[in-house]
Coordinates of C-alpha atoms in Angstrom, one line a residue:
M106 CA 7.2 -14.7 -20.0
N107 CA 6.6 -11.1 -19.7
K108 CA 9.2 -8.3 -20.6
Y109 CA 9.6 -7.6 -17.0
C110 CA 10.6 -11.7 -16.2
H111 CA 13.3 -11.1 -19.0
L112 CA 14.4 -7.7 -17.0
A113 CA 14.6 -9.8 -13.9
I114 CA 16.7 -12.6 -15.4
L115 CA 19.0 -10.1 -16.7
L116 CA 19.3 -8.4 -13.6
T117 CA 19.9 -12.1 -11.8
I118 CA 22.7 -12.9 -14.4
A119 CA 24.4 -9.4 -14.2
S120 CA 24.0 -9.2 -10.4
T121 CA 25.6 -13.2 -10.2
N122 CA 28.8 -12.0 -12.5
L123 CA 29.2 -8.6 -10.7
T124 CA 32.3 -8.0 -8.9
G125 CA 33.4 -5.1 -6.8
K126 CA 34.6 -3.7 -3.9
G127 CA 32.4 -2.3 -1.3
V128 CA 33.5 0.7 1.0
D129 CA 33.6 -0.4 4.6
S130 CA 31.7 2.3 6.6
H131 CA 34.4 2.8 9.2
D132 CA 33.7 6.3 9.0
E133 CA 30.3 6.2 11.4
P134 CA 27.9 8.7 11.5
P135 CA 26.0 8.8 15.1
P136 CA 24.7 5.4 16.2
S137 CA 22.1 4.1 13.6
G138 CA 19.5 2.0 14.9
V139 CA 15.5 1.7 14.8
V140 CA 12.7 3.0 17.5
S141 CA 9.5 2.4 17.4
A142 CA 6.9 2.7 19.9
T143 CA 3.9 1.0 18.1
D144 CA 3.5 -2.4 16.0
V145 CA 2.4 -1.9 12.8
Q146 CA 0.0 -4.4 11.3
A147 CA 0.1 -5.4 7.9
E148 CA -3.0 -5.3 6.2
K149 CA -4.5 -8.1 4.5
P150 CA -4.0 -8.1 0.5
H151 CA -6.8 -7.4 -1.6
E152 CA -7.5 -10.4 -3.4
V153 CA -7.4 -9.9 -7.7
K154 CA -9.8 -11.8 -9.9
L155 CA -9.0 -12.3 -13.4
T156 CA -11.4 -12.5 -16.5
A157 CA -10.8 -14.9 -19.2
Q158 CA -10.1 -12.1 -21.3
A159 CA -7.7 -11.0 -19.3
S160 CA -6.0 -14.1 -18.7
K161 CA -5.6 -14.5 -22.4
K162 CA -3.6 -11.0 -22.9
G163 CA 0.5 -11.8 -23.1
G164 CA 2.6 -11.1 -20.6
V165 CA 0.3 -11.6 -17.6
F166 CA 0.2 -14.4 -15.3
R167 CA -2.1 -17.4 -15.8
P168 CA -3.8 -18.7 -12.9
W169 CA -5.5 -21.5 -14.8
K170 CA -2.4 -23.4 -14.8
Q171 CA -2.3 -23.7 -11.2
R172 CA -6.2 -24.7 -11.1
S173 CA -5.5 -27.6 -13.8
L174 CA -2.4 -29.0 -11.5
K175 CA -5.0 -29.1 -9.0
S176 CA -8.1 -30.6 -10.5
S177 CA -5.9 -33.2 -12.4
G178 CA -4.8 -34.4 -8.7
K179 CA -1.4 -33.6 -8.7
K180 CA 0.1 -31.6 -5.7
V181 CA 1.6 -28.1 -6.1
Q182 CA 5.1 -28.6 -4.8
K183 CA 6.0 -27.0 -1.8
K184 CA 9.1 -25.2 -0.8
S185 CA 11.8 -27.4 -0.2
S186 CA 14.6 -27.3 2.2
A187 CA 17.0 -27.9 -0.3
D188 CA 16.0 -24.7 -2.5
T189 CA 19.0 -22.5 -3.1
P190 CA 19.1 -18.7 -2.5
E191 CA 19.7 -18.5 -6.6
K192 CA 16.4 -20.6 -7.0
L193 CA 14.3 -18.3 -4.7
I194 CA 15.8 -15.4 -5.8
Y195 CA 14.9 -16.5 -9.5
Q196 CA 11.5 -17.8 -8.2
W197 CA 10.4 -14.4 -6.9
L198 CA 12.0 -12.3 -9.1
K199 CA 9.3 -14.0 -11.3
T200 CA 6.4 -13.0 -8.9
Y201 CA 7.7 -9.5 -8.5
S202 CA 7.9 -9.0 -12.1
E203 CA 4.1 -10.2 -12.6
V204 CA 3.2 -7.6 -10.2
L205 CA 4.7 -4.9 -12.1
S206 CA 2.8 -6.2 -15.1
F207 CA -0.4 -6.0 -13.4
V208 CA 0.4 -2.7 -11.7
E209 CA 1.4 -1.2 -15.5
K210 CA -1.7 -2.9 -17.4
R211 CA -4.3 -2.7 -14.8
S212 CA -3.7 -0.1 -12.0
F213 CA -6.6 3.0 -12.2
R214 CA -3.9 5.5 -11.5
K215 CA -0.8 5.7 -13.3
V216 CA 2.2 4.9 -11.4
D217 CA 5.8 6.3 -10.9
F218 CA 8.0 3.2 -11.7
A219 CA 11.1 4.3 -10.2
K220 CA 9.8 5.4 -7.0
F221 CA 7.6 2.2 -6.5
I222 CA 10.6 0.0 -7.3
Q223 CA 12.7 2.2 -5.1
D224 CA 10.3 2.5 -2.2
S225 CA 10.0 -1.7 -2.2
L226 CA 13.7 -2.2 -1.9
K227 CA 14.1 0.5 0.8
S228 CA 11.2 -1.4 2.8
A229 CA 12.8 -4.9 2.2
V230 CA 16.8 -4.1 2.3
S231 CA 15.6 -2.8 5.9
Q232 CA 14.1 -6.0 7.2
I233 CA 17.7 -7.9 6.9
D234 CA 19.0 -6.0 10.0
A235 CA 19.2 -3.1 11.8
H236 CA 21.7 -1.4 10.2
S237 CA 21.2 -2.3 6.4
S238 CA 19.6 0.0 3.7
F239 CA 18.9 0.9 0.5
F240 CA 20.2 4.5 -0.5
T241 CA 18.0 6.3 -3.4
P242 CA 20.2 8.7 -5.5
E243 CA 19.1 11.6 -3.2
N244 CA 19.9 9.6 0.1
Y245 CA 23.5 8.5 -1.3
K246 CA 24.2 11.8 -2.4
A247 CA 23.4 13.4 1.1
V248 CA 25.2 10.7 3.0
M249 CA 28.3 11.2 1.3
E250 CA 28.2 14.6 2.0
S251 CA 27.6 13.8 5.7
T252 CA 31.2 12.4 5.9
S253 CA 32.7 15.7 5.2
G254 CA 34.5 17.7 8.1
E255 CA 31.5 20.4 7.5
F256 CA 27.9 20.2 6.2
S257 CA 25.1 22.5 6.3
G258 CA 22.8 21.7 8.9
I259 CA 20.8 22.2 12.3
G260 CA 23.0 20.5 14.7
V261 CA 21.5 17.6 16.1
S262 CA 22.1 13.8 17.0
I263 CA 19.4 11.1 16.7
I264 CA 18.3 7.7 17.1
S265 CA 17.5 6.6 13.9
K266 CA 13.9 5.3 12.6
A267 CA 12.4 2.4 10.5
P268 CA 10.5 4.0 7.7
E269 CA 7.1 2.9 9.5
D270 CA 7.8 5.1 12.7
E271 CA 6.1 8.5 13.1
T272 CA 9.2 10.2 14.6
L273 CA 12.8 10.5 15.3
A274 CA 14.0 11.3 18.7
I275 CA 16.7 13.7 19.2
V276 CA 19.7 12.8 21.9
D277 CA 21.9 15.7 21.5
V278 CA 22.0 19.0 20.6
V279 CA 25.3 20.6 19.4
Q280 CA 26.5 23.1 21.9
G281 CA 25.8 27.0 19.7
S282 CA 24.3 25.1 16.8
P283 CA 21.3 26.6 15.0
A284 CA 19.1 23.9 16.9
D285 CA 20.3 24.8 20.2
K286 CA 19.8 28.2 19.5
A287 CA 16.3 28.0 18.2
G288 CA 15.3 26.1 21.6
I289 CA 15.6 22.4 20.4
K290 CA 16.5 20.1 23.5
S291 CA 17.7 16.5 23.7
G292 CA 14.4 14.4 24.3
D293 CA 12.5 16.2 21.6
K294 CA 10.8 14.2 19.0
I295 CA 10.6 15.3 15.7
V296 CA 7.2 14.8 13.8
E297 CA 7.2 16.8 10.8
V298 CA 10.1 18.3 8.7
S299 CA 8.7 21.5 6.6
G300 CA 5.3 20.4 6.5
E301 CA 6.1 16.6 5.6
K302 CA 5.0 13.7 8.1
L303 CA 7.8 11.3 9.1
K304 CA 6.2 8.1 8.2
M305 CA 7.4 5.8 5.4
L306 CA 10.5 8.1 5.5
T307 CA 14.1 6.6 6.3
S308 CA 16.4 8.3 8.9
D309 CA 18.7 9.0 6.2
E310 CA 15.7 10.8 4.3
V311 CA 14.6 13.0 7.3
V312 CA 18.4 13.7 7.8
S313 CA 18.8 15.2 4.2
K314 CA 15.6 17.0 4.6
L315 CA 17.3 18.6 7.8
K316 CA 20.3 19.9 5.5
G317 CA 20.5 22.2 2.8
K318 CA 21.9 25.8 1.7
V319 CA 23.3 27.6 4.6
G320 CA 20.8 30.6 5.5
T321 CA 17.8 28.5 4.4
E322 CA 15.2 27.7 6.8
V323 CA 13.4 24.3 7.9
V324 CA 10.6 24.4 9.7
L325 CA 10.5 21.5 12.7
K326 CA 7.1 20.0 14.5
I327 CA 8.3 18.6 17.7
L328 CA 6.7 16.8 20.6
R329 CA 8.0 17.5 24.0
N330 CA 5.8 16.4 27.1
K331 CA 3.0 15.9 24.7
K332 CA 2.9 19.2 23.8
P333 CA 3.5 20.1 19.8
L334 CA 5.6 22.7 19.4
E335 CA 6.9 24.5 15.9
F336 CA 10.6 25.8 15.4
K337 CA 11.9 27.4 12.6
V338 CA 15.6 27.0 12.3
A339 CA 18.0 28.7 10.1
R340 CA 20.4 26.1 8.3
D341 CA 23.9 26.7 8.9
M342 CA 27.8 25.1 8.7
I343 CA 28.2 22.5 11.7
K344 CA 31.7 22.8 13.0
D345 CA 31.2 20.4 16.2
Q346 CA 34.0 20.5 18.8
T347 CA 35.3 17.0 18.7
S348 CA 37.2 17.3 21.7
L349 CA 37.4 19.2 25.0
C350 CA 40.1 19.3 27.5
Y351 CA 40.2 20.8 31.2
L352 CA 42.6 20.3 34.2
F353 CA 41.4 20.1 37.7
K354 CA 44.0 21.8 38.9
N355 CA 43.9 21.2 42.7
Q356 CA 44.1 17.4 42.0
G357 CA 46.5 17.6 39.0
I358 CA 44.1 15.2 37.2
Y359 CA 43.1 16.1 33.1
Y360 CA 39.8 15.6 31.7
L361 CA 39.5 14.7 28.2
S362 CA 36.2 14.5 26.4
L363 CA 35.8 13.1 22.9
K364 CA 32.7 13.3 20.8
M365 CA 33.8 11.6 18.2
F366 CA 36.7 10.1 16.5
T367 CA 38.5 12.4 14.0
E368 CA 42.0 12.5 12.6
N369 CA 43.5 14.8 15.0
V370 CA 42.4 13.4 18.6
A371 CA 45.5 10.9 19.0
S372 CA 47.8 13.8 18.9
Q373 CA 45.8 15.6 21.4
V374 CA 45.8 12.6 23.8
S375 CA 49.6 12.2 23.3
E376 CA 50.3 15.7 24.9
L377 CA 48.6 14.5 27.8
L378 CA 50.5 11.1 27.9
Q379 CA 53.8 13.2 27.8
K380 CA 52.9 15.4 30.6
A381 CA 52.1 12.4 32.3
N382 CA 55.3 10.7 31.8
E383 CA 57.0 13.9 33.2
G384 CA 55.2 13.6 36.2
K385 CA 52.8 16.6 35.6
C386 CA 49.5 14.5 35.4
K387 CA 48.4 12.3 38.5
G388 CA 45.2 10.6 36.6
L389 CA 43.5 11.1 33.3
V390 CA 39.7 11.0 32.8
L391 CA 39.1 10.1 29.0
D392 CA 35.4 11.2 28.3
L393 CA 33.7 8.6 26.0
R394 CA 30.3 9.3 26.8
R395 CA 28.1 9.9 23.7
N396 CA 30.6 9.1 21.7
P397 CA 29.2 7.1 18.6
G398 CA 32.5 6.0 17.0
G399 CA 33.9 7.7 13.8
T400 CA 36.8 6.4 11.8
L401 CA 38.2 3.0 13.1
D402 CA 41.4 4.0 11.9
S403 CA 41.7 7.1 14.5
G404 CA 40.3 4.4 17.3
I405 CA 43.2 2.3 16.4
E406 CA 45.9 5.0 16.7
M407 CA 44.2 6.0 19.9
A408 CA 44.8 2.0 21.2
G409 CA 48.5 2.5 20.0
L410 CA 49.3 5.3 22.3
F411 CA 48.5 3.0 25.7
V412 CA 49.5 -0.7 24.4
E413 CA 52.7 -2.3 22.8
K414 CA 53.3 -2.2 19.0
K415 CA 51.5 -4.7 17.3
S416 CA 48.9 -5.1 19.7
L417 CA 45.8 -7.2 18.3
V418 CA 42.8 -4.1 18.8
V419 CA 40.0 -5.8 17.0
V420 CA 39.2 -8.5 14.3
T421 CA 36.4 -8.7 11.5
K422 CA 34.6 -11.8 10.8
D423 CA 32.1 -12.7 7.8
R424 CA 29.1 -15.1 8.5
S425 CA 31.2 -18.1 7.8
K426 CA 33.4 -17.2 10.7
K427 CA 36.5 -16.1 8.3
T428 CA 38.7 -13.3 9.5
V429 CA 38.2 -10.6 6.9
A430 CA 40.7 -7.9 8.7
E431 CA 42.9 -7.7 11.8
Y432 CA 43.8 -4.1 13.3
R433 CA 46.7 -3.8 15.0
T434 CA 48.4 -1.0 16.5
T435 CA 51.6 0.5 14.6
T436 CA 53.3 2.6 16.7
D437 CA 55.5 2.2 20.3
P438 CA 53.1 3.5 23.2
V439 CA 53.6 7.0 24.4
L440 CA 52.4 6.3 28.1
K441 CA 55.1 5.2 30.1
S442 CA 53.9 5.7 33.6
N443 CA 51.5 3.8 35.5
I444 CA 48.9 6.6 36.2
P445 CA 45.0 5.6 36.9
I446 CA 43.2 6.1 33.7
F447 CA 39.4 6.5 34.1
I448 CA 37.2 5.9 30.7
L449 CA 33.8 7.2 31.0
I450 CA 30.9 5.4 29.3
D451 CA 27.5 5.3 28.8
N452 CA 24.5 3.7 26.3
F453 CA 25.5 6.1 23.4
T454 CA 28.9 4.9 23.7
A455 CA 29.2 3.1 20.2
S456 CA 31.1 1.2 17.4
A457 CA 34.7 2.3 17.6
A458 CA 34.5 3.9 20.8
E459 CA 33.5 0.6 22.5
I460 CA 36.1 -1.1 20.4
L461 CA 38.8 1.4 22.1
A462 CA 37.4 0.8 25.8
G463 CA 37.1 -2.9 25.5
S464 CA 40.4 -3.5 23.9
L465 CA 42.2 -0.8 26.7
R466 CA 40.5 -2.9 29.4
Y467 CA 41.6 -6.0 28.0
Y468 CA 45.2 -5.1 28.0
S469 CA 45.1 -3.7 31.2
Q470 CA 43.5 -6.7 32.6
K471 CA 46.7 -8.7 30.7
T472 CA 49.0 -6.7 32.3
C473 CA 47.9 -8.7 35.9
D474 CA 49.2 -12.2 34.9
G475 CA 52.6 -11.2 35.6
K476 CA 53.8 -12.4 32.0
N477 CA 56.6 -10.8 30.2
N478 CA 57.4 -8.2 32.8
Q479 CA 54.5 -5.8 31.0
R480 CA 54.2 -2.6 32.5
P481 CA 51.2 -1.9 34.4
L482 CA 48.1 -0.3 32.6
M483 CA 45.7 0.9 34.9
V484 CA 42.6 1.1 32.9
F485 CA 39.1 1.6 34.6
L486 CA 35.4 1.7 32.8
L487 CA 33.0 4.0 35.0
G488 CA 29.3 4.9 34.0
T489 CA 26.9 2.5 32.3
S490 CA 26.7 -0.2 30.0
T491 CA 27.6 0.8 26.2
F492 CA 25.2 0.7 23.3
G493 CA 26.3 -2.7 21.8
K494 CA 27.2 -1.5 18.0
G495 CA 29.5 -4.3 17.1
S496 CA 28.8 -4.7 13.1
V497 CA 30.4 -3.7 10.0
Q498 CA 28.4 -1.8 7.0
E499 CA 29.4 -2.1 3.5
V500 CA 28.2 0.9 1.4
I501 CA 28.4 -0.3 -2.3
P502 CA 27.5 1.8 -5.2
I503 CA 25.5 0.2 -7.7
S504 CA 23.5 1.2 -10.6
N505 CA 21.2 4.3 -11.3
G506 CA 22.9 6.1 -8.7
C507 CA 21.9 4.4 -5.7
A508 CA 23.7 2.5 -3.0
L509 CA 23.4 -0.5 -0.7
K510 CA 24.6 -0.2 3.0
L511 CA 24.6 -3.9 4.1
T512 CA 26.1 -5.6 7.4
S513 CA 28.8 -7.8 6.2
M514 CA 30.8 -8.7 9.3
L515 CA 31.0 -8.3 13.1
Y516 CA 33.7 -6.7 15.2
Y517 CA 35.2 -9.1 17.7
L518 CA 37.8 -7.8 20.5
P519 CA 40.9 -9.9 21.4
E520 CA 40.1 -13.8 22.2
D521 CA 36.8 -13.7 20.2
I522 CA 35.2 -11.1 22.5
S523 CA 31.9 -9.5 20.7
I524 CA 30.3 -6.2 21.9
Q525 CA 27.1 -7.3 19.5
A526 CA 23.9 -6.4 21.2
A527 CA 25.7 -7.1 24.4
G528 CA 27.8 -3.8 24.8
I529 CA 30.7 -3.3 27.5
Q530 CA 30.1 -3.7 31.3
P531 CA 32.0 -0.6 33.4
D532 CA 34.3 -1.8 36.3
F533 CA 32.3 0.7 38.1
V534 CA 28.4 1.3 37.9
V535 CA 27.9 5.1 38.4
K536 CA 24.6 6.4 37.0
P537 CA 24.0 10.3 36.1
K538 CA 22.2 11.9 39.1
T539 CA 20.3 14.4 36.9
I540 CA 16.7 13.8 36.3
P541 CA 15.8 13.9 32.8
I542 CA 12.3 14.7 31.2
E543 CA 10.3 11.7 30.9
E544 CA 11.1 11.3 27.2
M545 CA 14.5 11.4 27.6
K546 CA 14.8 8.6 30.5
W547 CA 12.4 6.4 28.3
I548 CA 14.8 6.9 25.1
N549 CA 18.1 6.2 27.8
E550 CA 16.8 3.3 29.9
L551 CA 15.0 1.4 26.8
Y552 CA 16.0 2.7 23.4
G553 CA 19.5 3.9 24.0
K554 CA 20.7 0.2 23.1
E555 CA 21.2 -2.1 19.9
I556 CA 19.2 -4.7 21.6
A557 CA 16.0 -2.3 21.0
L558 CA 16.8 -1.9 17.6
K559 CA 14.3 -4.0 14.9
N560 CA 16.1 -6.5 13.3
H561 CA 19.6 -6.2 15.1
V562 CA 21.8 -9.3 15.1
T563 CA 21.3 -11.0 18.3
I564 CA 23.6 -12.2 21.1
Q565 CA 22.5 -15.6 20.0
E566 CA 23.6 -15.3 16.7
V567 CA 26.7 -14.0 17.6
E568 CA 27.4 -17.3 20.2
K569 CA 26.4 -19.6 16.9
N570 CA 28.9 -17.5 14.9
G571 CA 31.8 -18.6 17.8
G572 CA 31.8 -15.2 19.5
K573 CA 32.2 -14.6 23.3
I574 CA 29.6 -12.4 25.4
D575 CA 30.5 -11.3 28.9
P576 CA 28.2 -12.9 31.5
E577 CA 27.2 -9.6 32.8
A578 CA 26.6 -8.3 30.0
K579 CA 24.3 -11.0 28.6
K580 CA 22.3 -10.9 32.1
E581 CA 21.9 -7.5 31.4
V582 CA 20.6 -8.0 27.7
E583 CA 18.4 -10.6 29.2
K584 CA 16.8 -8.1 31.9
L585 CA 16.6 -5.5 29.1
T586 CA 15.2 -7.7 26.8
E587 CA 12.4 -8.9 29.4
N588 CA 11.8 -5.0 29.8
L589 CA 10.9 -4.3 26.2
Q590 CA 8.7 -7.5 25.6
K591 CA 6.5 -6.2 28.4
N592 CA 6.2 -2.9 26.9
T593 CA 7.3 -0.6 29.7
I594 CA 7.0 2.8 27.7
P595 CA 5.9 5.3 29.8
E596 CA 2.4 6.9 28.1
E597 CA 3.9 10.3 28.0
A598 CA 6.5 9.0 25.8
V599 CA 4.2 7.7 23.0
E600 CA 2.4 9.8 20.6
S601 CA -1.4 9.8 20.1
D602 CA -3.1 10.5 17.0
S603 CA -5.8 12.6 19.1
D604 CA -5.4 16.2 20.3
E605 CA -1.6 16.5 20.2
E606 CA -1.4 15.7 16.5
N607 CA -4.1 18.1 15.5
S608 CA -3.7 20.9 18.2
E609 CA -2.5 24.6 16.8
P610 CA 1.6 23.9 17.9
E611 CA 3.3 26.7 19.8
V612 CA 5.5 28.7 17.1
L613 CA 8.9 29.0 18.2
D614 CA 10.8 31.6 16.2
L615 CA 14.8 30.7 16.8
G616 CA 14.4 30.1 20.3
K617 CA 11.5 32.9 21.2
S618 CA 8.1 31.9 22.1
R619 CA 5.6 33.8 22.0
L620 CA 4.0 32.9 25.3
Q621 CA 7.2 33.2 27.0
S622 CA 7.0 34.3 30.5
S623 CA 8.8 37.7 31.8
K624 CA 10.6 35.3 34.4
E625 CA 11.6 32.7 31.8
K626 CA 12.9 36.1 29.8
K627 CA 15.2 36.9 32.4
D628 CA 16.5 33.3 33.1
K629 CA 17.3 33.0 29.7
T630 CA 18.9 36.5 29.2
E631 CA 21.0 35.6 32.4
E632 CA 21.9 32.3 30.9
K633 CA 23.4 33.9 27.9
E634 CA 25.7 35.9 29.9
K635 CA 27.3 33.0 30.5
S636 CA 29.9 32.1 28.0
W637 CA 29.6 28.4 26.8
D638 CA 32.9 27.8 28.4
E639 CA 31.7 28.6 31.5
K640 CA 28.3 26.8 31.6
Q641 CA 30.7 23.9 30.3
R642 CA 33.1 24.0 33.4
E643 CA 29.9 24.3 35.7
D644 CA 28.3 21.3 34.3
L645 CA 31.4 19.4 34.5
A646 CA 32.6 20.5 38.2
M647 CA 28.7 18.8 39.0
D648 CA 28.8 15.9 37.3
V649 CA 28.9 13.0 39.3
Q650 CA 30.2 10.7 37.4
V651 CA 33.7 13.1 36.7
Q652 CA 33.4 13.4 40.4
A653 CA 33.6 9.7 40.8
S654 CA 36.3 8.9 38.6
I655 CA 38.6 12.0 40.2
N656 CA 38.0 10.5 43.7
M657 CA 39.0 7.2 42.8
I658 CA 42.4 8.3 41.4
N659 CA 42.7 10.4 44.3
L660 CA 42.1 7.0 46.4
L661 CA 44.2 5.4 44.6
N662 CA 47.2 7.7 44.6
S663 CA 46.6 8.0 48.3
A664 CA 47.0 4.2 48.5
K665 CA 49.8 4.0 46.9
K666 CA 51.7 6.6 49.1
A667 CA 50.8 4.5 52.2
N668 CA 51.7 1.2 50.8
K669 CA 53.7 1.2 47.5
Q670 CA 52.7 -2.7 46.9
L671 CA 48.8 -2.3 47.6
A672 CA 47.5 -1.1 44.1
I673 CA 50.3 -2.3 41.9
D674 CA 48.4 -3.4 38.9
R675 CA 44.7 -3.1 37.7
E676 CA 43.0 -6.0 39.7
Q677 CA 44.4 -5.2 43.3
A678 CA 43.5 -1.6 42.4
R679 CA 39.8 -2.6 41.5
T680 CA 39.3 -4.9 44.4
Y681 CA 40.5 -2.2 46.5
L682 CA 38.2 0.8 45.0
K683 CA 35.3 -1.6 45.3
K684 CA 35.9 -2.4 49.0
H685 CA 36.5 1.6 50.0
Y686 CA 34.1 3.5 47.2
L687 CA 30.1 3.2 47.2
V688 CA 28.9 3.2 43.4
D689 CA 25.6 2.1 42.1
D690 CA 26.4 -1.8 42.3
M691 CA 23.8 -3.4 44.4
V692 CA 25.4 -3.3 47.7
E693 CA 25.1 -6.1 50.7
V694 CA 23.0 -4.3 53.6
E695 CA 22.4 -6.3 56.6
K696 CA 20.0 -5.9 59.2
V697 CA 21.5 -5.5 62.7
K698 CA 19.6 -7.3 65.6

């Protein structure tokens, strides 16, 4: 037995006896996942022939033992269904040690074994599920830094990639960030970072390369509309505004956008609810679109503003269906009014944001059963179905400065309702009416979902583990899965290895194109004259999903004035709005003869 076998045995014993507490990654980064437009085929492994002389050397595998079994008529024992994980681990650690031994003794090239082993772990762990990964010391340090409130970067949100994917899709750009100033847009796809191609890099590795010291530059090669572009972006401290609040004066309706759940968001929402209690607010629009989650504790605190104290918001369960933790509200509700509350959701609403939206709707529906004389809670979801991130990851520090991010549990809403892969369906389907560029349309429609991620935990696995899936959500999952299997990806959205990669990219330095026309310069100047706040308010006034929410709130308030019993609870209000307000759901249209 070679020295690597001895090492494998020691590692197995050590890992079996090791006990430690992992860190739940409730402080979540933007929704992680894997987007791949191409299938990667594994090459046929090369056959290694050993000479008799090499076989006799110590510390290498002796293949003649297998041949002697065959020649003696004995059958090689096949894998048994009774094989335990411990037995399989030992068996294949031995094989792994043999590979290391051969590489060390016979490889023509000298091998960096630290990188060799780290890369193999990185590749293997990513196959477990869509969110599990192995962190090298550099990756782990970068991840820990990114959980702080401020960090030096360029200010973009991404959809994560598998190591074999060649591009990284940008789904959002922070207003006023270095990326925004440089001219980078949603829908752009990063191909290279400072001359290094992205293939075989994890998302965490790419993100760490985007970060750096304030003032240093990073060069990005990007594909946009099949055209290669190059940007030089100066890194800076990113202070993204996590919440925005506006008042629609004529309507008396407040709008609050939450881009991520942080420690102070509950206090801001509390102030608005106090105004509602005083009659100064006729309705609230809570915008959770493109909200990847954030701290779960903040989500629970938010729920406590609306529902009764000690209300169950979410539980976590492991693979044996055992409840690991229950999360309940700890404060009395602030909201005393029954104003209509519309929560805006989309396919990038994920994790803690989905949990909040789903739990509030659950308790809103519970007030319709007439039990306990509960105050009506008028919560409605509007927009499109959510991402479907219903799993919990633990970040576990391990030896050599590395760490393991492992999916160990699933989230369940009250009554064991799971959002994993299925997401949450809105009460009113209202799609954005702006026409996205082709790449962004592709990302939104096909890949802005948990089900598009490689190795995601499926709804079948959730049901097998005792979880319940919303029937409407299940139908949509089946439809989207069928579209993905048909590979309905527009050609424009897929990179080719031909002229695009080899053509000379147009260099854009801080957003100024060498080929920029005089008209484009004029438009850019006029755009810069408007403040960021002015542009934000203009976009808000033209947002059809916000408009639909405000119109429905006004319709409900008018109905209450006309007939106080008409819209007394959520179910009656929902039925009334479905009848009197046309949205993007399928409408029955009958031809008149």
